[in-house]
Coordinates of C-alpha atoms in Angstrom, one line a residue:
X29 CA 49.8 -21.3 -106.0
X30 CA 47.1 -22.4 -104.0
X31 CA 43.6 -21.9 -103.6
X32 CA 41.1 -22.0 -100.5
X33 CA 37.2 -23.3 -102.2
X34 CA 34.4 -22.9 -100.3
X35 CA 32.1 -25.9 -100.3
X36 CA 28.6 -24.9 -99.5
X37 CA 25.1 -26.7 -98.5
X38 CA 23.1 -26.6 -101.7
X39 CA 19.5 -25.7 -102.3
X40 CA 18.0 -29.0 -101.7
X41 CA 14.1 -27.2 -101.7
X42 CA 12.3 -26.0 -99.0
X43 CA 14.3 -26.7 -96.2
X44 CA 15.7 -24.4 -93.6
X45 CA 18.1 -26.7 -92.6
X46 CA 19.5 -30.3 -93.8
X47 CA 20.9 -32.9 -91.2
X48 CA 24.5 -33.7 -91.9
X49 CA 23.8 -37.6 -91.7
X50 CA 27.4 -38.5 -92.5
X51 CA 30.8 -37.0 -92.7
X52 CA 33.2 -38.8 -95.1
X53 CA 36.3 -36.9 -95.2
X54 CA 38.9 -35.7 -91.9
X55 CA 40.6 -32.8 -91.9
X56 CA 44.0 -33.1 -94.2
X57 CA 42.3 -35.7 -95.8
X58 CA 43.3 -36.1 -100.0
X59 CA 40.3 -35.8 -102.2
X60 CA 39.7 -36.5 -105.7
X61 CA 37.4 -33.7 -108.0
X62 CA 33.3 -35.3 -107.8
X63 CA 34.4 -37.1 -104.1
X64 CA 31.6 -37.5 -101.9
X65 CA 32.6 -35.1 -98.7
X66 CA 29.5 -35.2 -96.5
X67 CA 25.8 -36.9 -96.8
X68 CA 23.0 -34.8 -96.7
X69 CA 19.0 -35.9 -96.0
X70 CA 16.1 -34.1 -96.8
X71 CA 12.2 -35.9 -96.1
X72 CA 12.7 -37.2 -100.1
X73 CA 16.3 -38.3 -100.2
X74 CA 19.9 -38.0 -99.5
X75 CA 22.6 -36.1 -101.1
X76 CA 26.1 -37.0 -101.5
X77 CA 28.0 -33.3 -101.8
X78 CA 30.8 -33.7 -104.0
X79 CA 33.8 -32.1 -104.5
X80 CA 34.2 -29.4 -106.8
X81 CA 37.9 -29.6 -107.5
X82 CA 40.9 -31.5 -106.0
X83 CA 43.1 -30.9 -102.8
X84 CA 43.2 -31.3 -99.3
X85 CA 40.4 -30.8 -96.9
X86 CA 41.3 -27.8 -94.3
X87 CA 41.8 -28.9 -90.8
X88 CA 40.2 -25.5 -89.6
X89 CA 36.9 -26.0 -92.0
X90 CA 35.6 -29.3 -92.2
X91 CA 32.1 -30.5 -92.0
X92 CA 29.9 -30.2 -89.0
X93 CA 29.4 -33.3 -87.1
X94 CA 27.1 -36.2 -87.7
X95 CA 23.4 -35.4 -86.7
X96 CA 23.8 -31.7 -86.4
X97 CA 22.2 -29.1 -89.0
X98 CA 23.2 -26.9 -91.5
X99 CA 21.6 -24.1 -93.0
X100 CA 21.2 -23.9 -97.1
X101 CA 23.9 -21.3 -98.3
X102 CA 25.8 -22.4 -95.4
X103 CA 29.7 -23.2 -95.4
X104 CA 29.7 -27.1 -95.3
X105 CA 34.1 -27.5 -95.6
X106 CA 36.5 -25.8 -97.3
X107 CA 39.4 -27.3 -99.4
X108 CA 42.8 -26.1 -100.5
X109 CA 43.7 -26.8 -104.5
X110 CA 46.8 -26.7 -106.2
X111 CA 46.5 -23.8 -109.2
X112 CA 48.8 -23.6 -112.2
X113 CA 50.3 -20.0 -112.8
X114 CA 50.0 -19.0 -115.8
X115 CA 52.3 -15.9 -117.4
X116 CA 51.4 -13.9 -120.3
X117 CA 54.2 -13.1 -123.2

């Protein structure tokens, strides 16, 4: 059974939007649980978004370009993950 994850911008403080200063997966793309999908910069830092679980980046729902914006709370990519079923006896 699979599983569509939203992966979200995270609060990175008082920002109202955070430039997307580097895409690192493509749609289809393989990826790992805690692999870095997109590159995030505030005024202090950047931030590496990881992935929360693995699966396959959605060709519909992957990250907004390089040197656009994205609001906190926002929808960054989504990613499909393989579940195990489980059965109760």
């Amino acid at each position: 059974m699979s599983q569509v994850i939203e992966v979200k911008v995270p609060d990175i403080g008082d920002f109202k939007d955070v430039p997307v200063i580097e895409v690192l997966v493509k749609p289809g793309d393989s990826i790992k649980k805690e692999d870095s999908l997109v590159t995030l910069e505030s005024d202090k830092a950047t931030l590496e978004v990881p992935a929360p679980a693995a699966g396959t980046t959605e060709p519909e729902r992957t990250a907004e370009p390089e040197g656009t914006t994205e609001p906190e709370g926002t929808t960054e990519t989504e990613e499909t993950t393989e579940t195990e079923e489980t059965t109760e006896t």
